[in-house]
Amino acid sequence: MAKQLGFYVNLADCSGCKACEIACKDRKELPLGVRWRRVYEYGGGEWVADGDQMVPSGVFHYFVSTACMHCEKPICMEVCPASAISKRDDGIVLIDPDKCIGCRYCSWACPYGAPQFNEEAKVMTKCDFCVELQAQGQNPACVDACPYRALEFGDIEELKAKHGELNDPAPMPDPSLTHPAIVYTPHKDTRTSQSGGGQVLNID
Amino acid sequence: MTKKDFLTKTLTDTVISRRSFLKWSAALGGTAALAGGLDFGLKTVEKAAAASDSQIFTTSCYHNCGSRCILWAEVKDGTVVRMLPDQDPEDTFDRMKAIPCLRGRSQKWRVYSPERLKYPMKRVGKRGEGKFERISWEEALDTVATKLQEVKEKYGNEAIYYNYATGQIAGGVDNTYNGVGPIARVMHLFGGYVSFYGTYSTACYSAALPFITAGGSNSSDDLLNSKLIVLWSDNPVVTRTGGKGIGYHCLKAKEAGAKFIVIDPVYNDTAIATEADWVPINPGTDCALIAALAYVMVKDGTYDKEFMATYSVGFDEDTLPEGTPRNSSYMAYLMGRGYDKTPKTPEWAAPITGIPAERIVKLAREIAGTKPCAMFQGWGMQRRAYGEQPVRALPILAAMTGNFGISGGGNGTRPTGGTNISIGGFPAGENPIKTKISVYMWPDFIERGHEMTSGPRDLIKGAEKMTADMKFMWNWAGNCITNQHSDINGTVKMLQDESKLEFIVVSDVVMTHSAKMADILLPDTTHFEAENITGGNSEGRSNFVLFNHQLIEPLYEAKDVLWVAEQLADRLGLGVEFREGHETRESWLRDIVAVARENNEDFPTYEEFKEIGYYKKVGGGGIIAGKAFVEDPIANPLKTPTGKIEIYSPTMAAMNNPEEIPAIPLYIPEWEGVSDPLREKYPLLMGGHHSVQRSHSTFDNVAALREAHIQSLWMNTLDAEARGIKNGDMVKVFNDRGEVRVPAYVTNRLRPGVTSLPQGAWFTPDENGVDIRGCINTLTKYHPTPFAKGNPQHTNLVQVEKA
Amino acid sequence: MDTREWALLIFTILGQIAAGSLLVLLIVRAFAVRMAGVDQADRFTNGPLYIIFPIMGLALLSSLLHLGNPLNIAKAVPNLGTSWLSREVVIAVVFVILVGVYALMQWRKIGNNVLRTVIGWITGLLGLVQVYGMGMVYMIRTQPAWNTLATPVSFLVTALLLGVATIAAALIVNNALLNKGDKKDEQQLEMLRKALQGLAIASIALLGVEFLVTPLYMAYLPSQGVEAMQSLEMMVGTFGVIFALRLIFVFVGAGILATYIYRNASILGKEGTLSTLVFSALILILTGEVMGRFIFYATHVRIGL
Ligand SMILES: Nc1nc2c(c(=O)[nH]1)N[C@H]1C(S)=C(S)[C@@H](COP(=O)(O)OP(=O)(O)OC[C@H]3O[C@@H](n4cnc5c(=O)[nH]c(N)nc54)[C@H](O)[C@@H]3O)O[C@H]1N2
Ligand SMILES: Nc1nc2c(c(=O)[nH]1)N[C@H]1C(S)=C(S)[C@@H](COP(=O)(O)OP(=O)(O)OC[C@H]3O[C@@H](n4cnc5c(=O)[nH]c(N)nc54)[C@H](O)[C@@H]3O)O[C@H]1N2
Ligand code: SF4
Ligand code: SF4
Ligand code: SF4
Ligand code: SF4
Ligand code: SF4
Ligand SMILES: [Mo]
């Protein structure tokens, strides 16, 4: 099997600070509205009366930091009419801005919201796994930015061996759609794409 | 779970109105692209090749976030192109990387911000109107010098005040906190000024601490030895965001097996990241919970009687100081023999705290039954109406459970820095004037300074009475004139009477709301624009010192504080004394390194230090507060007046105000608190937690941060439902002091009846005076606490409606 | 709303009008040839034929507006292997060329009737394929509200319904142009009446199909997961009014007015009334279908983030 690079996110330790998002934005000089790395808040439960007091019942909340999953079955690439999306030997999925005609079809298809249209440049953009840094032997900007060391990257098989198999914490979609190259450590409250039971709570 | 994509969004936009960040910021007139040259993340590969001619340097992060991190900057063609994290090759518990947070990573945008002040200005309209006219540095400095001399002649140096300001506090030359740095040096030479005691951070904590433990707790690396960690009004993954802070130490403790309990009205980010059990408590009621927990431990017989008898004053009747009236002890209070004749049963505490009695019992048994247990307090519960009380109450639990003075435990206060590096600082000299007011009470200094005394109303220090009203205010790198102080609308009104406070000098780097109050406005350089040396992060087992390189030329006409101080000194005839032979910035910096080399064997030479950019010291930590005291309380007394854990304070008893300054830490119902009848009109309690996208008001001008974390009113699902408010809806938040409009963040993450409006957003009134950016101090009350005379900014009542 | 988003809507609607019209016209012509011979049939149908090319041309032009960066098309390699959008673009381009060629042949009488008829039908079938392709573009596995048979079927119904209405209107205009002045061509008039009757019946039948597909589709959505359920909720909730109006418009246009058209077409000398009815029906159906397409785009909910 060919090499497949992927991300690892430790949901248990993530504080939702978004240093990863900001580092990505700085590294990639992204304009407002384009957020290659985003952090979702997922939570649920309710407040109920316990005698005279109100108490939380099943209240939970956790964060999921997300970028492009560099999927093994990238639906973005499947649907792109301009052959602007390609998958490298190391599994990294890239959009070629010189080929992209800006039809936005990939963003209709990708279940991770990874491709994001750049209004100024008029082309689709997404996380490129910091290929330029990797080429210099450095880590992706987001990985090095996490103050709580909750992000890692590497060969997905090695990451799985180290961290387990979880690849669909809610609110992530059913992984069978695209086979994302990702693995997570669950938070104590982590639900899966199947069990759900909460909501995305970001207000943007 | 699902998110509509762009097409759906644009289509639905036409039918149902939807708010988005871009629209909000458009409404604020700030859609401007992020500064600093955009190429939209394209062609990174080519760019990487082209970037090889860039260089990286250490810089710093020098404002008030409670942390210090190692920040690098990539510079190309005289421009900072990007921020980089700590480049140290090692990242271990002993030599922890100081990974900067999202704010540090945004420094480029903060510096290259469209809001930068570009040249000196003088006020032309009414004060506070925000109308300014460009002037030369010459004129600005002449005006300030003339005014200083005039005030000195007419009213004396005691009419000059140096306001609390924490925008530039990392040490070295560019350090402008009260009493340190170049401006302080000139002003000391000039005859001094009235300064302040306490801080907006810890007014109650620092006032009360000397009367309970007289010192902080174990260093944070010791958390690794705890089995149970109870965080009380503490949110360190936010308030110590950097990757070497207490927040990360907590995660390391979790990894080592510690369980966490978080006692907070809010299910804060730390509770989430430590996977804690959350005990949602009503704000302002911690003393009631602590009393009930102590009650259960007494009833269960699970507390350390012998320890309390030996090490405390006033826990029970036997340990009360001689001559104290009977039933004044904490035990008497607990058992219903004290002043209120009410036993502090869990059933008593339940309706106050909002925590069911069984939960309180369970919590007491968990805490008493798990050893070692570290109990820490954040400063949230002390920035409140009676903030002195919980500071003094929590150490009682630490002592009762035998965690005081042991590894893995703690004294119930806050972690102490583990590793100090002694380096030099800028020699500001001594302030000849000893009079100090409480940091928070400067408005009284303006309105009735000459009446203020050391008596209980004002508690000024260093003198019996004040001699003048404030006529001249320095405000260098702070936003506490309005934005960060209470009751902005009231404060602005007061300041508009120019006959009272005659002259305000503000230095800042951006046009803040406090800056709009200035009579003379000075554009400062940022840390990118001048060379400096800054201190590090003393948390845990290592620390560092940073060489802060000058990365770029000063922007516009900005001038650094050293230059301004020199110019001022020259005008005041103090130039020679000021310089003391130092002709360059570097000469001051070399002094700092010289001291550092004296105190640290391996500290590099100035040249080496500048080249490497940082100095790291490892091998610290392991501080167990009160260990020596516990081993031998006679030989090693605490620094409290009684030398013991002072549960009963004779000093406070002597103040003769048992209702508000009780001798033992009591639950005192707050004004604008859970039980205030005013809740009929303003039913919701509102705090303003410190949030991750800003350090106070600093960074609120960075659009990328505002986009990542949208300023919003946190409110409970039930309160929102009752008002027809949905997540993301625009709401108005108001009370008699003002009105704010922000989107609502509807969540189960806080108690019903409780709201939080993260402090620090830039006050931005519209034409009707309604703040449209979510500044909490539009709504807070100016009401000093009884003993510390501190800021009760988390105690507020409001009403919320859908806008 | 962004022009770009309307562009897609216009592209699909116009593209479907073109395909549907051509097909309807070919059938009408076949009948006309039987009734009145090739020459009269061509006189009857050539006028309407000439509008199809510009309609399809416009469709393609508007599809360009949807692209962020149309200039890159020069550098882009069509991804025929996996991308339906790619295939669709290629089909549409070939279709417009063939439509042009066919119209030119008809106009200049290039080739004999058999050849022209064959080319015509090939083009017509390609039009059908194009409509199918358009449907396939939206059959994305992460888009449950789209990823159903209902998408291509409803596209086809739209194409035919609008084709019928468009051709009816075009025949009336063509006839009016032919019969300018006093001398009336009775045979052409006769054909027109017959054609309108046929088209009215077709319209009512297609309406039946549409009114069968829509409830089936709505009944099917809840079984397709939360996202599809959300789509349904939006359809009847947020966009409920538009949804209802759309059904009413199409019902009135393709049903009630069609009935009147059928009746009036059997009476001599009702050209004036007929043309009012036909144009009203066209406008109603077109408006209804545009609203339907708007809802199609506005209510899809993608799986995931
Ligand atoms: N309601 C409420 N209010 C609060 C609090 C709360 O919890 N609730 N918290 C309080 C606390 S704990 C504190 S510490 C205070 C903090 O209040 P402040 O000390 O006022 O802190 P900042 O708001 O960060 O303001 C720092 C200012 O320094 C400026 N600055 C940054 N860099 C430079 C520079 O290089 N030169 C110059 N001249 N200026 C610079 C920034 O632009 C900013 O305007 O707020 C208090 N206010
Ligand atoms: N990101 C970031 N970090 C910062 C700062 C910043 O502005 N931004 N500011 C720095 C400064 S100067 C300071 S002083 C510190 C401030 O640090 P803190 O004062 O500890 O921070 P707060 O957010 O005010 O309060 C901490 C927690 O106390 C809770 N709380 C409020 N009232 C009560 C109460 O009555 N009882 C209980 N149990 N909990 C309560 C709040 O919900 C909050 O979760 O943070 C520092 N760190
Ligand atoms: S996450 Fe989306 S954009 Fe990234 S490879 Fe997978 S399908 Fe493509
Ligand atoms: S927007 Fe660009 S990358 Fe995405 S599908 Fe269209 S051509 Fe391909
Ligand atoms: S790998 Fe690079 S491009 Fe991708 S999210 Fe991380 S920082 Fe952004
Ligand atoms: S930087 Fe780390 S802790 Fe912060 S949001 Fe990203 S993954 Fe979570
Ligand atoms: S934690 Fe403080 S010092 Fe560290 S990067 Fe963030 S703002 Fe700067
Ligand atoms: Mo503070």
PDB file of C-alpha atoms and ligand atoms in Angstrom, chain A residues 7 24 28 36-37 67 127-130 140-142, ligand 5:
ATOM      1  CA  PHE A   7      -3.271  13.992  11.029  1.00  0.00           C
ATOM      2  CA  CYS A  24      -2.401  28.244   9.599  1.00  0.00           C
ATOM      3  CA  LYS A  28      -0.797  30.599   4.517  1.00  0.00           C
ATOM      4  CA  TRP A  36      -8.302  25.979   6.320  1.00  0.00           C
ATOM      5  CA  ARG A  37      -8.057  24.755   9.868  1.00  0.00           C
ATOM      6  CA  ALA A  67      -8.539  20.590   8.292  1.00  0.00           C
ATOM      7  CA  CYS A 127      -5.117  22.827   3.487  1.00  0.00           C
ATOM      8  CA  ASP A 128      -2.069  21.688   1.553  1.00  0.00           C
ATOM      9  CA  PHE A 129      -0.539  19.905   4.547  1.00  0.00           C
ATOM     10  CA  CYS A 130       2.188  22.533   4.512  1.00  0.00           C
ATOM     11  CA  PRO A 140       3.034  21.682   9.420  1.00  0.00           C
ATOM     12  CA  ALA A 141       2.442  25.058  11.029  1.00  0.00           C
ATOM     13  CA  CYS A 142      -0.702  23.991  12.877  1.00  0.00           C
TER      14      CYS A 142
HETATM   15  S1  SF4 D   5      -1.129  21.490   7.540  1.00  0.00           S
HETATM   16 FE1  SF4 D   5      -0.623  23.589   7.027  1.00  0.00          FE
HETATM   17  S2  SF4 D   5      -2.173  24.157   5.584  1.00  0.00           S
HETATM   18 FE2  SF4 D   5      -2.955  22.346   6.602  1.00  0.00          FE
HETATM   19  S3  SF4 D   5      -4.161  23.123   8.301  1.00  0.00           S
HETATM   20 FE3  SF4 D   5      -2.107  22.767   9.073  1.00  0.00          FE
HETATM   21  S4  SF4 D   5      -1.114  24.751   8.856  1.00  0.00           S
HETATM   22 FE4  SF4 D   5      -2.927  24.810   7.575  1.00  0.00          FE
END
